[in-house]
XYZ file of N, CA, C and O in Angstrom:
596
model
N 1.128 -1.387 0.367
C 0.504 0.056 0.261
C 1.096 1.365 0.060
O 2.177 1.062 0.047
N 0.302 2.384 -0.255
C 0.989 3.502 -0.527
C 0.986 4.157 1.152
O 2.233 4.761 1.367
N 0.358 3.548 1.758
C 1.567 4.055 3.589
C 2.508 2.277 4.135
O 3.145 3.190 4.929
N 2.221 1.810 3.389
C 3.743 1.084 3.589
C 4.451 1.059 3.075
O 6.415 1.441 4.052
N 4.444 1.811 1.665
C 5.943 2.129 1.350
C 6.150 2.997 1.268
O 7.652 3.592 2.068
N 5.490 4.265 2.443
C 5.755 5.447 2.610
C 6.828 5.246 4.257
O 7.587 5.886 4.307
N 6.575 4.442 5.539
C 7.211 4.078 5.474
C 8.557 3.727 6.020
O 8.576 3.923 6.121
N 8.612 2.982 4.320
C 9.929 2.286 4.073
C 10.890 2.933 3.841
O 11.734 3.069 4.318
N 9.757 4.848 3.217
C 10.602 5.801 1.720
C 11.257 6.200 4.047
O 12.652 7.059 3.764
N 10.507 6.605 4.659
C 10.769 6.790 6.186
C 12.099 6.445 6.863
O 12.679 7.378 7.469
N 12.134 4.820 6.867
C 12.849 4.131 6.978
C 14.389 4.692 6.422
O 14.897 4.801 7.503
N 14.338 4.203 5.709
C 15.289 4.376 4.476
C 15.683 5.205 4.801
O 17.219 5.665 4.562
N 15.174 7.500 5.317
C 15.632 8.017 5.301
C 16.186 8.198 6.381
O 17.596 8.503 6.444
N 15.790 7.638 7.532
C 16.623 7.472 8.749
C 17.227 6.887 8.462
O 18.543 7.463 9.663
N 17.633 6.068 8.260
C 18.831 5.169 8.108
C 19.757 5.052 6.809
O 21.419 4.600 7.609
N 19.589 6.254 6.578
C 20.915 6.234 4.840
C 20.954 5.426 4.065
O 22.005 4.748 3.697
N 20.042 4.535 3.559
C 19.623 3.603 2.887
C 18.921 3.751 1.072
O 18.025 4.971 1.392
N 19.075 2.854 0.580
C 19.306 3.165 -0.577
C 17.093 2.121 -0.795
O 17.839 0.257 -0.052
N 16.817 2.251 -1.391
C 15.827 1.022 -1.765
C 15.136 1.437 -3.261
O 15.379 1.666 -4.471
N 15.314 -0.290 -4.147
C 14.748 -0.757 -4.981
C 14.416 -0.921 -5.188
O 13.401 -2.697 -4.681
N 13.020 -0.811 -6.057
C 11.149 -0.947 -5.922
C 11.404 -1.621 -7.233
O 11.871 -1.872 -8.271
N 10.422 -3.226 -7.273
C 11.112 -4.025 -8.292
C 9.365 -3.927 -9.109
O 8.173 -4.417 -8.889
N 9.015 -3.357 -9.950
C 7.986 -3.016 -10.687
C 7.334 -3.944 -11.940
O 6.641 -3.595 -12.631
N 8.237 -4.574 -11.773
C 7.605 -6.012 -12.563
C 6.367 -6.528 -12.752
O 6.268 -6.951 -14.368
N 5.912 -6.647 -12.103
C 4.201 -6.924 -11.985
C 3.173 -6.256 -11.615
O 1.651 -6.142 -11.753
N 3.093 -4.564 -12.031
C 2.504 -3.568 -11.512
C 1.610 -4.077 -13.442
O 0.462 -2.926 -12.669
N 1.721 -4.328 -14.347
C 0.617 -3.737 -14.905
C -0.237 -4.491 -14.083
O -1.693 -4.531 -14.670
N -0.231 -5.615 -13.927
C -1.106 -6.404 -12.898
C -2.315 -5.583 -11.870
O -2.912 -6.426 -11.506
N -1.477 -4.177 -11.382
C -2.701 -4.617 -10.341
C -3.906 -3.851 -10.739
O -3.999 -3.038 -12.297
N -4.888 -3.997 -10.167
C -6.363 -3.428 -10.835
C -6.239 -2.507 -9.890
O -7.635 -1.605 -10.249
N -6.307 -3.028 -8.733
C -7.233 -1.594 -7.609
C -5.850 -0.445 -7.016
O -5.223 -0.576 -7.794
N -7.024 0.422 -8.010
C -6.388 1.967 -8.485
C -6.400 2.214 -7.071
O -5.493 3.068 -7.029
N -6.099 2.133 -5.330
C -5.540 2.377 -4.504
C -3.825 2.172 -3.925
O -3.406 2.398 -2.740
N -4.165 0.606 -4.586
C -2.785 -0.024 -4.537
C -1.538 0.806 -5.598
O -2.035 0.970 -7.354
N 0.031 1.380 -5.203
C 0.939 2.134 -6.093
C 1.380 0.814 -7.504
O 1.602 0.240 -6.567
N 1.631 1.848 -8.408
C 1.998 0.756 -9.656
C 3.683 0.721 -9.691
O 4.575 0.482 -9.797
N 3.616 2.261 -8.662
C 5.485 2.450 -9.197
C 5.804 3.511 -7.279
O 4.945 3.756 -6.758
N 6.656 3.234 -6.674
C 6.897 3.914 -6.182
C 7.338 5.215 -5.546
O 7.054 6.571 -4.357
N 7.349 5.478 -7.084
C 7.313 7.278 -7.237
C 5.948 7.575 -6.486
O 5.934 9.288 -7.262
N 4.733 6.949 -6.504
C 4.111 7.572 -6.374
C 3.424 7.876 -4.618
O 2.130 8.690 -4.194
N 4.897 7.790 -4.237
C 4.869 8.046 -2.810
C 5.905 9.416 -2.597
O 6.971 9.187 -3.084
N 5.006 10.571 -2.438
C 6.682 11.647 -1.794
C 7.972 11.235 -1.317
O 7.582 10.542 -0.403
N 8.826 11.564 -1.365
C 10.141 11.425 -0.850
C 10.897 10.746 -1.730
O 12.211 10.183 -1.166
N 10.184 9.957 -2.273
C 10.785 8.335 -2.927
C 11.587 8.785 -4.397
O 12.999 7.788 -3.723
N 11.796 9.614 -4.144
C 12.809 10.573 -4.984
C 14.305 10.550 -5.050
O 14.994 10.297 -5.343
N 14.179 10.306 -3.277
C 15.731 10.522 -2.870
C 15.938 9.404 -2.366
O 16.911 9.780 -1.811
N 14.866 8.601 -1.970
C 15.740 7.205 -1.003
C 15.396 5.491 -2.445
O 16.485 4.468 -2.258
N 15.130 5.742 -3.699
C 14.889 5.141 -4.260
C 14.736 4.431 -6.257
O 14.911 5.446 -6.639
N 15.635 3.771 -5.931
C 15.856 3.673 -7.749
C 14.508 2.235 -7.851
O 13.706 1.970 -6.825
N 13.675 2.832 -9.422
C 12.506 0.945 -9.407
C 13.160 0.657 -10.606
O 13.603 0.569 -12.046
N 13.203 -0.991 -10.938
C 13.404 -1.829 -11.553
C 12.160 -1.917 -12.324
O 11.411 -2.350 -11.412
N 11.949 -1.852 -14.063
C 10.787 -3.115 -14.439
C 10.926 -3.568 -15.434
O 12.388 -3.503 -16.208
N 10.657 -4.330 -16.453
C 11.065 -5.260 -17.405
C 9.425 -5.452 -18.058
O 8.396 -5.955 -18.295
N 9.669 -6.158 -19.167
C 9.079 -6.719 -20.147
C 8.531 -8.152 -19.970
O 7.558 -8.040 -20.322
N 8.921 -8.976 -19.528
C 8.544 -10.018 -19.094
C 7.680 -10.162 -18.799
O 7.413 -11.787 -19.595
N 7.284 -10.111 -17.822
C 6.171 -10.010 -17.385
C 4.910 -9.529 -17.765
O 3.775 -10.263 -18.680
N 5.110 -8.350 -17.837
C 3.553 -8.367 -18.305
C 3.574 -8.320 -20.066
O 2.282 -8.121 -20.789
N 4.666 -8.223 -21.017
C 5.052 -9.336 -22.325
C 5.165 -10.509 -22.852
O 4.868 -11.175 -23.590
N 4.631 -11.166 -21.908
C 5.074 -12.766 -22.003
C 6.976 -13.212 -22.563
O 6.612 -13.552 -23.102
N 7.530 -11.795 -22.277
C 9.232 -12.203 -23.027
C 9.360 -12.435 -22.466
O 11.432 -12.467 -21.903
N 9.135 -13.368 -21.319
C 10.040 -14.715 -20.839
C 11.293 -15.401 -21.117
O 11.488 -15.743 -22.627
N 12.731 -15.382 -20.409
C 13.426 -15.386 -22.000
C 14.384 -14.539 -22.072
O 15.709 -13.905 -22.611
N 13.414 -12.947 -22.489
C 13.979 -11.918 -23.369
C 14.118 -11.180 -22.398
O 13.234 -10.982 -21.244
N 15.456 -10.414 -21.738
C 16.298 -9.594 -21.047
C 16.211 -8.057 -21.688
O 16.586 -7.759 -22.422
N 14.685 -7.369 -20.824
C 14.673 -6.027 -21.684
C 14.609 -5.758 -20.389
O 12.917 -5.550 -20.024
N 14.372 -4.078 -20.000
C 14.161 -3.438 -18.811
C 14.412 -2.143 -19.217
O 15.034 -2.040 -19.806
N 13.990 -2.248 -17.811
C 14.877 -0.006 -17.372
C 14.677 -0.380 -16.067
O 14.050 -1.177 -15.166
N 15.860 0.552 -15.520
C 15.498 0.504 -14.371
C 15.480 2.304 -14.032
O 16.229 3.399 -15.460
N 15.087 3.092 -13.385
C 14.945 4.793 -12.477
C 15.524 5.162 -12.049
O 15.684 4.224 -10.939
N 16.268 5.839 -11.801
C 17.282 6.498 -11.195
C 17.600 8.307 -11.590
O 17.531 8.378 -11.857
N 16.634 8.435 -9.873
C 16.809 9.734 -10.036
C 17.441 10.458 -10.223
O 18.504 10.926 -9.296
N 17.699 11.506 -10.665
C 18.568 12.972 -10.347
C 18.875 12.867 -8.636
O 20.102 13.171 -7.536
N 17.601 13.022 -7.821
C 17.554 13.317 -6.372
C 18.015 12.801 -5.459
O 18.818 12.762 -4.197
N 18.379 11.103 -6.534
C 19.434 10.299 -5.008
C 20.991 10.558 -4.926
O 21.371 10.830 -5.993
N 21.396 10.946 -3.931
C 22.802 10.937 -3.532
C 23.109 10.335 -2.402
O 22.402 9.823 -1.540
N 24.663 10.330 -3.319
C 25.413 9.468 -1.457
C 25.711 10.051 -0.817
O 24.612 11.471 -0.433
N 25.825 9.141 0.348
C 26.157 10.358 1.589
C 26.623 11.819 1.589
O 26.241 12.686 2.602
N 28.253 11.532 0.754
C 28.478 12.388 0.234
C 27.817 13.572 0.408
O 28.620 14.724 -0.269
N 26.966 13.346 -0.482
C 26.284 14.447 -1.655
C 26.097 14.692 -3.274
O 26.269 14.807 -3.600
N 27.343 13.176 -2.763
C 27.239 13.123 -5.164
C 26.847 12.651 -5.676
O 25.468 11.427 -4.837
N 26.149 12.954 -6.857
C 24.551 12.193 -7.562
C 25.437 10.475 -8.123
O 26.125 9.634 -8.465
N 24.474 9.760 -6.608
C 23.971 8.566 -7.650
C 23.768 8.292 -9.298
O 24.635 6.669 -9.463
N 23.061 9.214 -10.306
C 22.407 9.513 -11.461
C 23.824 8.779 -12.377
O 24.301 8.011 -13.454
N 24.657 10.117 -11.618
C 26.032 9.808 -12.942
C 26.383 8.423 -12.535
O 27.109 7.949 -13.261
N 26.558 7.882 -11.109
C 27.548 7.234 -11.111
C 26.208 5.434 -11.979
O 27.470 4.281 -12.879
N 25.708 5.380 -11.965
C 24.375 4.481 -12.144
C 24.552 4.945 -14.230
O 24.800 3.444 -14.450
N 24.366 5.748 -14.645
C 24.942 6.171 -15.677
C 26.166 5.382 -16.466
O 26.190 4.848 -17.532
N 27.336 5.410 -15.479
C 28.451 4.795 -16.410
C 29.045 3.548 -15.818
O 29.205 3.130 -17.023
N 27.800 3.453 -14.719
C 28.186 1.910 -14.555
C 26.631 1.004 -15.880
O 26.978 -0.232 -16.435
N 26.128 1.095 -16.357
C 25.372 1.011 -17.482
C 25.980 0.957 -18.847
O 25.435 0.245 -19.421
N 26.662 2.321 -19.007
C 26.672 2.644 -20.261
C 28.205 1.379 -20.726
O 28.366 1.573 -21.451
N 28.752 1.428 -18.924
C 29.718 0.903 -19.856
C 29.863 -0.932 -19.408
O 30.558 -1.742 -20.599
N 28.711 -2.110 -19.161
C 28.604 -2.985 -18.881
C 27.811 -3.550 -19.686
O 27.536 -4.907 -20.435
N 26.723 -1.958 -21.011
C 25.814 -2.368 -21.473
C 26.041 -2.425 -23.121
O 26.268 -0.723 -23.002
N 25.586 -3.005 -24.241
C 25.285 -2.052 -25.247
C 24.396 -1.350 -25.989
O 24.210 -1.691 -26.536
N 23.255 -1.868 -25.100
C 21.860 -1.605 -25.382
C 21.399 -3.175 -25.254
O 21.664 -4.818 -25.684
N 19.787 -2.961 -25.637
C 18.955 -4.189 -26.167
C 19.992 -5.227 -27.540
O 19.987 -3.652 -27.860
N 19.305 -6.284 -27.595
C 19.256 -6.960 -28.951
C 17.894 -5.554 -29.894
O 17.150 -5.362 -29.536
N 18.343 -5.873 -31.132
C 17.582 -5.613 -32.255
C 15.638 -5.931 -31.909
O 15.098 -5.699 -31.697
N 16.327 -7.801 -31.712
C 15.439 -8.724 -31.385
C 14.444 -8.162 -30.378
O 12.984 -7.448 -30.838
N 14.916 -7.860 -29.707
C 14.368 -6.979 -27.728
C 13.316 -5.921 -28.025
O 12.294 -5.567 -27.955
N 14.512 -5.601 -28.683
C 14.139 -3.924 -29.118
C 12.863 -3.420 -29.937
O 12.102 -2.678 -29.267
N 12.812 -4.485 -31.237
C 11.282 -4.577 -31.415
C 9.818 -4.799 -31.359
O 9.014 -4.388 -31.512
N 10.344 -6.056 -30.247
C 9.513 -6.394 -29.465
C 8.483 -5.843 -28.410
O 7.138 -5.038 -28.571
N 9.499 -5.321 -28.150
C 9.160 -3.832 -27.215
C 8.362 -2.711 -26.693
O 7.325 -2.744 -27.045
N 8.880 -1.953 -28.731
C 8.477 -1.385 -29.529
C 6.832 -1.376 -30.161
O 5.962 -0.769 -30.055
N 7.089 -3.050 -30.164
C 5.377 -3.309 -30.770
C 4.147 -3.447 -29.590
O 3.916 -3.041 -29.762
N 4.619 -2.320 -28.841
C 4.237 -3.159 -27.388
C 3.552 -1.786 -27.752
O 1.835 -1.391 -27.095
N 3.504 -0.424 -27.465
C 3.828 1.025 -28.025
C 3.161 1.065 -29.310
O 2.272 2.117 -29.212
N 2.263 0.471 -30.115
C 1.596 0.093 -30.856
C -0.003 0.182 -29.772
O -0.134 -0.758 -29.204
N -0.961 0.845 -31.233
C -3.036 0.169 -30.411
C -2.626 -1.466 -30.604
O -3.554 -1.485 -29.622
N -2.401 -1.783 -31.368
C -2.165 -3.554 -31.993
C -1.023 -4.339 -29.879
O -2.505 -5.163 -29.592
N -0.531 -3.145 -30.513
C 0.089 -4.067 -29.189
C -0.117 -3.480 -27.877
O -0.258 -4.216 -26.493
N -0.970 -3.188 -27.347
C -1.135 -1.906 -25.825
C -2.839 -2.651 -26.103
O -2.935 -3.713 -24.796
N -3.708 -3.626 -27.388
C -5.182 -4.205 -27.208
C -4.109 -5.313 -26.598
O -4.683 -6.759 -25.606
N -3.206 -5.891 -27.408
C -2.655 -7.641 -27.189
C -2.473 -8.247 -25.659
O -2.657 -8.641 -24.996
N -0.991 -6.759 -25.013
C -1.069 -6.090 -23.460
C -1.935 -6.306 -22.907
O -2.161 -6.664 -21.457
N -3.269 -5.962 -22.091
C -4.154 -5.580 -21.777
C -5.400 -7.140 -21.779
O -5.065 -7.585 -20.883
N -5.241 -8.172 -22.870
C -5.512 -8.805 -23.420
C -4.658 -10.449 -22.244
O -4.966 -11.023 -22.011
N -3.530 -9.862 -22.874
C -2.188 -10.766 -22.254
C -3.214 -11.053 -20.126
O -2.672 -11.955 -20.103
N -2.724 -9.580 -19.924
C -2.169 -9.597 -18.726
C -4.060 -10.106 -17.950
O -4.061 -10.933 -16.763
N -4.905 -9.884 -18.318
C -6.789 -10.114 -17.983
C -6.312 -11.744 -18.032
O -7.062 -12.581 -17.617
N -6.186 -12.658 -18.913
C -5.651 -14.051 -19.374
C -5.016 -14.197 -18.325
O -5.420 -15.716 -17.584
N -3.840 -14.154 -17.680
C -2.596 -13.983 -16.203
C -3.956 -14.103 -15.638
O -3.810 -15.356 -14.518
N -4.776 -13.011 -15.578
C -5.572 -12.672 -14.290
C -6.405 -13.863 -13.775
O -6.366 -14.393 -12.279
N -6.933 -14.294 -14.962
C -7.857 -14.940 -15.821
C -7.665 -16.608 -14.589
O -8.027 -16.930 -13.803
N -6.275 -16.784 -14.912
C -6.232 -18.230 -14.234
C -4.942 -18.018 -13.307
O -5.635 -19.039 -12.678
N -4.437 -17.138 -12.643
C -5.081 -16.753 -10.962
C -5.601 -16.729 -10.362
O -5.549 -17.750 -9.411
N -7.303 -16.385 -10.942
C -8.124 -16.583 -10.169
C -8.578 -17.726 -9.778
O -8.792 -17.741 -8.747
N -8.873 -18.737 -11.180
C -9.016 -20.123 -11.387
C -8.317 -20.633 -9.699
O -8.841 -21.489 -8.374
N -7.106 -20.582 -10.410
C -6.107 -21.114 -8.801
C -6.654 -20.769 -7.913
O -6.405 -21.526 -6.853
N -6.586 -19.429 -7.470
C -7.322 -19.356 -5.948
C -8.402 -19.098 -4.995
O -8.762 -20.092 -4.242
N -9.221 -19.912 -6.125
C -10.695 -20.017 -5.958
C -10.459 -21.544 -5.827
O -10.951 -22.081 -4.764
N -9.979 -22.178 -6.539
C -9.232 -23.906 -6.105
C -8.594 -23.660 -4.251
O -8.845 -24.917 -3.816
N -7.717 -23.172 -4.308
C -6.623 -22.925 -3.008
C -7.862 -22.481 -2.209
O -8.051 -23.114 -0.803
N -8.674 -21.577 -1.900
C -9.561 -21.629 -1.280
C -10.971 -21.932 -0.912
O -11.168 -22.562 0.548
N -11.105 -22.745 -1.308
C -12.135 -23.965 -1.571
C -11.139 -25.232 -0.798
O -11.847 -25.991 -0.303
N -10.540 -25.388 -0.893
C -9.718 -26.570 -0.083
C -9.132 -26.087 1.419
O -8.639 -26.612 2.459
N -9.959 -24.339 1.465
C -8.947 -24.066 2.636
C -7.978 -23.713 3.187
O -7.120 -23.474 4.277
N -7.450 -23.052 2.283
C -5.523 -23.541 2.647
C -5.317 -21.442 2.279
O -6.444 -20.654 1.365
N -4.653 -20.931 2.835
C -4.075 -19.876 2.895
C -4.565 -18.809 1.393
O -2.646 -19.473 1.312
N -4.383 -18.128 1.165
C -3.611 -17.815 0.045
C -3.651 -16.629 -0.496
O -4.404 -15.059 0.139
N -2.465 -16.244 -0.779
C -2.219 -14.404 -1.459
C -1.791 -14.111 -2.965
O -1.630 -15.338 -3.318
N -2.543 -13.400 -3.033
C -2.294 -12.931 -4.604
C -3.191 -13.186 -5.860
O -4.516 -14.081 -4.755
N -3.131 -13.211 -7.176
C -4.333 -14.131 -6.781
C -5.725 -12.942 -8.008
O -6.512 -13.038 -8.675
N -5.453 -11.847 -7.353
C -6.218 -10.532 -7.494
C -6.163 -9.520 -8.605
O -6.172 -8.411 -9.261
N -4.093 -9.003 -7.627
C -3.408 -8.175 -7.729
C -2.089 -8.024 -8.737
O -1.831 -7.652 -8.769
N -1.666 -9.397 -8.510
C -0.645 -9.530 -9.638
C -0.979 -11.361 -9.881
O -2.222 -12.449 -9.206
N -0.916 -12.592 -10.420
C -0.822 -14.103 -11.201
C -0.515 -14.284 -10.321
O 0.265 -14.757 -9.395
């Protein structure tokens, strides 16, 4: 919840820690009261990185293509820019994604791609709902299956 993230952000500020927030399943969140990004919570830009991926929401399993948000507000204890170091590390370690992966990701942002994306998310959530219902009928304690696959 936003309240839980706010408490985590406050704790990170208190102890001088960074948060790495994995938003890989954010496309599955259906409840508008739940955050899809840590940056929906004030103060996150000062303490958090956010990573995300096309693997989950596009069915890109096995194809490594994602992104990391590293705000320029993020600073080391001495005030130096984390973003500057992050950019250098990423630029040194990666020549970028393959043409194949890039083309697949770009296709998602077309009208047909967005439609297919929404349908795929609903398909995954439908499967998760079925599993959840079966487990609940078996009197098992269940987490997920509503805002996550």
